[in-house]
Amino acid sequence: MADIDVRILENAEHRSAHDIAGAAHHNPPVSDAAWAYLRDLREPGLTLGAFRSGTLVATTHLLRSHLAVPGGSAVPMAAATGSGVRADHTRMGIFTRLKREQLALAAQQGFAIVGNIVSEATIYGRFGHGVGTMSRALRLDPRQARMRPEVPSGGDVRLIDPETSLTLLPRLYERLGPYRPGVIGRSGLWWRAKWERLVRSGKCPVVAVHAGADGDDGFVVYETRQREDSGSRVTLMVTDFHAARPEAVAGLWRFLLGLDLVEEVCVRRRPTDELVEGMLVNWRACRTHTLNDDLWLRFVDLPAALNARAYGDGDPVVLSVTDEFLPGNAGNYRVSPAGSEQTSEEAQLSVSVQALAMAYLGTTSFANLAAIGGLRVHDGKALPNADRLFGARSAAFCGTVF
Ligand SMILES: CC(C)(COP(=O)(O)OP(=O)(O)OC[C@H]1O[C@@H](n2cnc3c(N)ncnc32)[C@H](O)[C@@H]1OP(=O)(O)O)[C@@H](O)C(=O)NCCC(=O)NCCS
């Protein structure tokens, strides 16, 4: 579009950008009290705006983060959020313009990957994003959900007050580190905008912390909802649950399922390989409510992203990667247990950057990609080799909303 200008916004324009994105999600303008926290989420120079005839009509911004990858290290990731186009300016190609600038900005800032939690699954594939992690939403009936005796008993679980949570939760999350592929870094700005704001609003959810032999090693955050006809019983909505060690995970589940006056425990996001059903005497007391796309990934610097992760044992594989939106990523990559390098060798598998994002953390196997037409196989023996290389011990899981 000829009359659209895209540029990085000044700090003074961030609130208008927030409201444009908010309106696109059918939210009212932000209040002064909320903005006092939310403005901190925006680092200078990381919010983009699109202007038509000098009026801001669309926006998106980036948060600094990092993404845990197989092998236990982390790669610089920009978490893209606050994206929206004014309702009277959609389907004119404005967001496509913004995405081009956003990915260029992310590359210039040294991020290898842009991550998104998406509003609709139909938007981002065209820009080269693929589902990098998945999560499971669970519903449990605590009256039926007795834990089997051999499940680790875990350590102590204690409730902490909102003020304590302001320092304890960020420290504990940091301590957990990149404990599973897909987990992302939460900056101080994230904690202030997403957690301190809730605490200061007086609507702080309940926080329970698990302590094992080496100190605090996991936490859950939950709210309660009451149906009119449920008597004194409430529904527990678990909004945040992170723990690395199996004992801490089991200890926190035991705590949640042991709470009095609870008719249902709903957990929005848990790893897909966590066998909660198997912890229970009655397997069916835990039901998968939905299986969801969690974090979508978009490679900005594919060589850096491929080199950041560790690979399993397997014969080397040569991938031909196509990337229509960022052609700089396209090329042939030789991946082996030692790492990845660009090569002129002939490709054994051809894969789009979007499909590769689905395989990057092991969420989707190359065999499954082939089965759904997500890649082209030139050499059949490369498929099992690619799966040995890219497979991960734990299912990738993000569990952070931004
Ligand atoms: C989603 C949104 C940002 C797209 O902005 P936009 O300026 O209309 O997008 P574009 O005009 O650049 O569209 C690019 C392509 O995506 C398609 N597209 C855009 N939004 C889509 C949607 N919600 N569902 C399906 N396709 C969509 C367009 O049809 C177009 O397809 P084409 O390339 O085949 O012609 C905008 O509709 C919006 O603000 N929606 C509400 C808020 C939201 O969902 N934000 C995203 C947060 S993750």
XYZ file of C-alpha atoms and ligand atoms in Angstrom:
450
model
C 0.000 0.000 0.000
C 1.470 3.269 -1.110
C 0.212 5.485 1.727
C 1.241 3.295 4.663
C 4.354 4.173 6.661
C 5.837 1.751 9.162
C 8.316 2.883 11.806
C 9.540 2.241 15.343
C 7.339 4.147 17.800
C 8.537 6.669 20.353
C 7.840 5.837 24.011
C 5.135 8.535 24.084
C 3.232 6.624 21.371
C 3.221 3.287 23.199
C -0.081 3.845 24.975
C -1.916 4.569 21.700
C -0.327 1.428 20.272
C -1.506 -0.562 23.281
C -5.062 0.710 22.758
C -5.029 -0.039 19.007
C -4.025 -3.645 19.710
C -6.498 -3.791 22.625
C -9.383 -2.594 20.427
C -8.449 -5.187 17.782
C -8.958 -7.786 20.551
C -12.252 -6.093 21.585
C -10.821 -4.605 24.775
C -11.488 -1.068 26.080
C -8.688 1.516 26.294
C -6.246 0.895 29.129
C -6.839 2.718 32.441
C -4.171 4.981 33.957
C -3.678 2.466 36.801
C -3.114 -0.466 34.445
C -0.881 1.560 32.132
C 1.415 2.403 35.048
C 2.484 -1.273 34.906
C 1.898 -2.202 31.290
C 4.061 0.586 29.921
C 7.032 -1.097 31.568
C 6.539 -4.173 29.422
C 7.683 -2.136 26.411
C 11.339 -1.555 25.935
C 12.181 1.527 23.867
C 12.738 0.742 20.197
C 10.857 -2.568 20.098
C 7.325 -1.351 19.229
C 6.391 -0.827 15.587
C 3.484 1.190 14.258
C 1.851 1.499 10.848
C 0.470 4.921 9.921
C -2.061 5.840 7.266
C -2.127 9.519 6.394
C -0.263 10.181 9.631
C -2.691 8.207 11.857
C -1.561 5.130 13.765
C -3.686 2.209 12.533
C -1.722 -0.928 13.429
C 1.031 -2.105 15.739
C 3.109 -4.966 17.093
C 5.922 -5.198 19.615
C 8.721 -7.454 20.819
C 9.766 -8.538 24.313
C 13.244 -9.790 25.085
C 13.269 -13.451 26.015
C 15.080 -16.688 25.331
C 13.919 -20.143 24.388
C 15.114 -23.373 25.986
C 16.264 -25.866 23.361
C 17.178 -29.571 23.535
C 20.531 -29.984 25.279
C 19.736 -27.470 28.012
C 20.892 -24.207 26.490
C 18.773 -21.277 25.362
C 18.581 -19.215 22.173
C 17.711 -15.474 22.034
C 14.010 -15.167 21.266
C 11.836 -12.093 20.747
C 8.337 -12.692 22.069
C 5.994 -10.896 19.666
C 2.833 -9.521 21.194
C 0.417 -6.581 21.162
C -0.350 -7.137 17.468
C -3.463 -5.591 15.985
C -4.832 -3.623 13.079
C -7.665 -1.104 13.438
C -10.915 -2.790 12.407
C -11.492 -0.332 9.551
C -8.036 -1.074 8.105
C -7.860 -4.880 8.080
C -7.215 -6.989 4.936
C -5.301 -4.226 3.226
C -1.902 -5.877 3.690
C -0.925 -3.686 6.660
C -0.038 -6.546 9.007
C 2.053 -8.153 6.277
C 4.050 -4.905 6.096
C 4.409 -4.885 9.881
C 5.564 -8.511 9.969
C 8.322 -7.767 7.445
C 9.553 -4.869 9.571
C 9.141 -6.856 12.793
C 11.275 -9.742 11.563
C 13.902 -7.309 10.250
C 13.942 -5.553 13.647
C 14.266 -8.898 15.454
C 17.218 -9.861 13.227
C 18.882 -6.502 13.759
C 18.490 -6.919 17.547
C 20.238 -10.294 17.432
C 17.260 -12.591 18.026
C 17.419 -15.943 16.282
C 13.722 -16.667 16.705
C 10.437 -14.792 17.071
C 7.850 -16.557 19.243
C 4.105 -15.937 19.374
C 1.053 -17.090 21.296
C -1.478 -16.671 18.508
C -5.082 -15.499 18.601
C -6.050 -17.548 15.550
C -4.220 -20.482 14.018
C -4.928 -19.294 10.471
C -2.878 -16.096 10.590
C 0.790 -16.909 11.064
C 1.663 -19.857 8.817
C 1.943 -17.528 5.812
C 4.635 -15.590 7.664
C 6.658 -18.758 8.295
C 5.600 -19.478 11.899
C 4.966 -23.081 12.935
C 3.686 -24.713 16.130
C 6.857 -25.168 18.199
C 5.317 -26.407 21.449
C 1.997 -27.920 22.437
C 0.194 -28.050 25.751
C -2.647 -29.923 27.350
C -5.570 -28.370 29.224
C -6.782 -30.760 31.934
C -9.883 -31.154 34.078
C -9.824 -33.268 37.218
C -12.498 -34.277 39.676
C -10.617 -34.173 42.990
C -13.141 -36.446 44.716
C -12.232 -39.200 42.227
C -8.563 -38.252 41.868
C -6.824 -40.136 44.679
C -3.101 -40.469 44.040
C -1.466 -43.881 43.866
C 0.798 -44.581 46.850
C 3.966 -45.114 44.784
C 3.819 -41.607 43.261
C 6.676 -39.595 44.828
C 5.392 -37.834 47.914
C 7.322 -34.647 47.189
C 8.470 -32.109 49.757
C 6.586 -29.368 51.567
C 4.095 -27.095 49.877
C 3.437 -23.708 51.469
C 1.199 -20.793 50.563
C 2.964 -17.483 50.155
C 1.500 -14.014 50.493
C 1.265 -11.654 47.497
C 4.062 -9.354 48.697
C 6.495 -12.267 49.116
C 5.538 -13.579 45.672
C 6.864 -10.390 44.052
C 10.450 -11.395 44.715
C 10.140 -15.123 45.284
C 8.413 -16.116 42.032
C 10.854 -14.360 39.656
C 13.810 -15.857 41.560
C 12.284 -19.325 41.578
C 11.384 -19.222 37.868
C 14.949 -18.108 37.093
C 16.280 -20.929 39.256
C 14.257 -23.504 37.310
C 16.078 -22.317 34.176
C 15.699 -23.946 30.767
C 14.459 -27.133 32.417
C 12.544 -28.347 29.368
C 12.669 -27.386 25.659
C 10.163 -24.638 24.937
C 10.356 -22.913 28.321
C 11.023 -19.206 27.810
C 12.778 -16.536 29.855
C 10.598 -14.075 31.784
C 12.265 -10.676 32.076
C 11.894 -8.335 35.033
C 9.586 -6.273 32.810
C 7.410 -9.334 32.233
C 7.076 -9.951 35.977
C 6.221 -6.330 36.667
C 3.578 -6.038 33.938
C 2.081 -9.497 34.246
C 2.445 -10.279 37.949
C 3.079 -7.157 40.023
C 0.129 -5.487 38.319
C -2.177 -8.313 39.501
C -0.752 -8.198 43.019
C -1.189 -4.420 43.281
C -4.726 -4.595 41.895
C -5.735 -6.611 44.973
C -6.785 -9.536 42.733
C -3.733 -11.648 43.385
C -4.398 -15.346 42.775
C -3.239 -17.945 45.315
C 0.436 -18.957 45.101
C 1.745 -22.272 46.452
C 5.461 -23.106 46.442
C 7.019 -26.557 46.630
C 10.296 -27.018 48.529
C 12.425 -30.126 48.043
C 15.733 -31.149 49.597
C 17.555 -28.265 47.856
C 14.982 -25.581 48.563
C 12.148 -24.133 46.493
C 11.764 -25.998 43.225
C 8.264 -25.425 41.847
C 5.094 -23.372 42.102
C 1.433 -23.209 41.142
C -0.803 -20.169 40.818
C -4.568 -20.571 40.939
C -7.819 -18.635 41.072
C -11.234 -19.882 42.112
C -14.625 -19.602 40.436
C -17.951 -20.443 41.986
C -21.006 -21.646 40.117
C -24.344 -20.586 41.592
C -25.508 -24.173 42.098
C -22.250 -25.585 43.489
C -22.866 -24.912 47.195
C -19.617 -24.156 48.961
C -17.492 -25.862 46.335
C -15.390 -23.935 43.856
C -13.651 -24.611 40.564
C -9.896 -24.145 40.711
C -8.355 -22.484 37.648
C -4.616 -23.133 37.639
C -3.008 -20.423 35.523
C 0.707 -21.022 36.090
C 2.458 -24.273 37.059
C 6.208 -24.785 36.723
C 8.435 -27.415 38.304
C 11.298 -29.435 36.884
C 11.853 -32.400 39.193
C 9.255 -35.231 39.175
C 9.001 -35.009 42.995
C 8.092 -31.318 42.798
C 5.556 -31.921 40.026
C 3.934 -34.761 41.999
C 4.021 -32.743 45.232
C 2.208 -29.836 43.609
C -0.414 -32.115 42.046
C -0.941 -33.786 45.438
C -1.459 -30.364 46.996
C -3.951 -29.221 44.329
C -5.955 -32.438 44.515
C -6.029 -32.369 48.320
C -7.620 -28.926 48.659
C -10.991 -28.884 50.407
C -14.266 -27.694 48.902
C -13.128 -28.039 45.308
C -15.471 -29.528 42.733
C -13.118 -29.367 39.756
C -9.442 -28.595 39.098
C -8.846 -27.014 35.673
C -5.270 -26.556 34.511
C -4.855 -24.538 31.353
C -1.350 -25.520 30.298
C 0.669 -28.632 31.087
C 3.264 -30.563 29.076
C 1.778 -33.181 26.761
C 4.014 -35.950 28.176
C 3.068 -35.436 31.830
C 1.266 -38.623 32.860
C -1.207 -37.170 35.368
C -3.714 -39.961 34.649
C -1.064 -42.512 35.637
C -0.576 -40.819 39.025
C -4.198 -41.576 39.929
C -5.937 -44.698 41.215
C -8.750 -43.828 38.809
C -7.177 -43.073 35.424
C -10.401 -41.381 34.222
C -10.479 -38.807 37.039
C -8.248 -36.696 34.809
C -9.534 -35.722 31.392
C -7.783 -33.905 28.576
C -10.002 -30.925 27.945
C -8.087 -29.640 24.899
C -4.754 -30.265 23.225
C -3.474 -26.865 22.153
C -0.884 -25.141 20.052
C 1.197 -23.319 22.650
C 4.202 -21.356 21.367
C 4.584 -20.672 17.624
C 8.127 -20.221 16.360
C 9.514 -18.239 13.442
C 13.199 -18.579 12.542
C 14.837 -15.218 11.974
C 18.411 -16.496 11.922
C 18.060 -20.144 10.976
C 21.791 -21.041 11.088
C 22.034 -19.660 14.654
C 18.847 -21.417 15.756
C 19.926 -24.772 14.307
C 23.335 -24.460 15.935
C 21.909 -23.603 19.356
C 20.363 -26.985 20.040
C 21.926 -30.371 20.715
C 21.137 -33.302 18.432
C 20.647 -36.980 19.125
C 22.663 -39.810 17.652
C 21.951 -40.481 14.005
C 23.582 -40.333 10.611
C 23.838 -36.787 9.226
C 20.921 -35.490 7.204
C 20.885 -32.780 4.524
C 17.772 -30.597 4.636
C 16.760 -28.166 1.909
C 14.900 -25.358 3.688
C 12.577 -23.008 1.811
C 11.562 -19.632 3.218
C 9.454 -17.389 1.005
C 9.035 -14.576 3.545
C 12.708 -14.414 4.645
C 14.703 -15.865 1.731
C 17.975 -15.357 3.637
C 17.192 -18.506 5.646
C 16.744 -20.671 2.561
C 19.446 -23.166 1.638
C 20.778 -26.635 2.337
C 21.749 -27.517 5.910
C 23.709 -30.576 6.966
C 22.604 -31.600 10.468
C 24.599 -34.155 12.459
C 25.162 -34.998 16.148
C 27.966 -32.384 16.065
C 25.676 -29.526 14.961
C 24.484 -27.884 11.789
C 26.222 -26.183 8.864
C 25.197 -24.840 5.498
C 26.250 -27.124 2.670
C 26.182 -27.541 -1.077
C 25.501 -31.281 -0.675
C 22.354 -32.636 -2.305
C 19.227 -32.467 -0.122
C 17.648 -35.633 1.279
C 14.541 -33.875 2.649
C 12.929 -30.588 1.521
C 11.085 -28.718 4.214
C 9.525 -25.269 4.587
C 10.692 -23.041 7.414
C 7.213 -23.334 8.929
C 7.331 -27.153 8.998
C 10.875 -27.067 10.376
C 9.608 -24.904 13.268
C 7.256 -27.780 14.146
C 10.177 -30.222 14.289
C 12.796 -27.922 15.834
C 12.056 -28.778 19.492
C 10.898 -32.319 18.707
C 7.172 -31.482 18.882
C 6.432 -33.041 15.478
C 8.481 -35.860 14.005
C 9.766 -35.726 10.444
C 7.851 -38.974 9.839
C 4.631 -37.219 10.838
C 5.489 -34.201 8.710
C 5.999 -36.529 5.741
C 2.687 -38.249 6.485
C 0.778 -34.965 6.251
C 2.613 -33.715 3.164
C 4.651 -31.263 5.209
C 7.954 -32.184 3.570
C 9.335 -33.875 0.474
C 11.437 -37.004 0.841
C 14.244 -37.464 -1.690
C 16.062 -40.176 0.263
C 13.903 -42.470 2.424
C 16.624 -43.351 4.951
C 16.903 -39.677 5.900
C 13.496 -39.694 7.635
C 14.400 -41.992 10.574
C 17.805 -40.314 10.796
C 16.210 -36.856 11.030
C 13.930 -38.131 13.784
C 16.866 -39.567 15.730
C 18.707 -36.235 15.419
C 15.809 -33.898 16.226
C 13.966 -36.054 18.801
C 13.955 -34.674 22.363
C 13.746 -36.523 25.683
C 10.941 -34.310 27.036
C 7.994 -32.869 25.154
C 8.531 -29.179 24.473
C 6.346 -26.924 26.606
C 6.229 -23.162 27.076
C 3.552 -22.431 29.702
C 4.130 -18.662 29.714
C 1.579 -16.194 28.358
C 2.867 -12.900 26.985
C -4.895 -10.598 12.395
C -4.639 -9.176 11.916
C -3.444 -8.612 12.660
C -4.327 -9.254 10.415
O -4.093 -7.925 9.950
P -4.368 -7.524 8.427
O -3.720 -6.209 8.218
O -5.804 -7.675 8.103
O -3.550 -8.639 7.644
P -3.140 -8.550 6.112
O -4.093 -7.656 5.375
O -1.703 -8.227 6.013
O -3.396 -10.043 5.691
C -2.423 -10.915 5.210
C -3.063 -12.231 4.859
O -3.533 -12.850 6.040
C -4.933 -13.156 5.924
N -5.512 -12.965 7.242
C -5.400 -11.878 8.009
N -6.055 -12.065 9.156
C -6.567 -13.301 9.117
C -7.348 -14.060 10.019
N -7.728 -13.572 11.197
N -7.717 -15.291 9.643
C -7.344 -15.779 8.433
N -6.592 -15.099 7.539
C -6.227 -13.869 7.891
C -5.428 -12.167 4.897
O -6.615 -12.621 4.297
C -4.277 -12.109 3.941
O -4.293 -13.272 3.127
P -3.680 -13.268 1.663
O -2.220 -12.972 1.832
O -3.944 -14.654 1.190
O -4.409 -12.206 0.926
C -5.878 -8.270 12.126
O -6.975 -8.833 11.448
C -6.253 -8.085 13.577
O -5.840 -7.121 14.193
N -7.059 -9.022 14.165
C -7.516 -8.936 15.521
C -6.381 -9.048 16.536
C -5.526 -10.272 16.322
O -6.002 -11.368 16.129
N -4.210 -10.052 16.367
C -3.205 -11.093 16.225
C -2.717 -11.411 17.595
S -1.780 -12.885 17.665
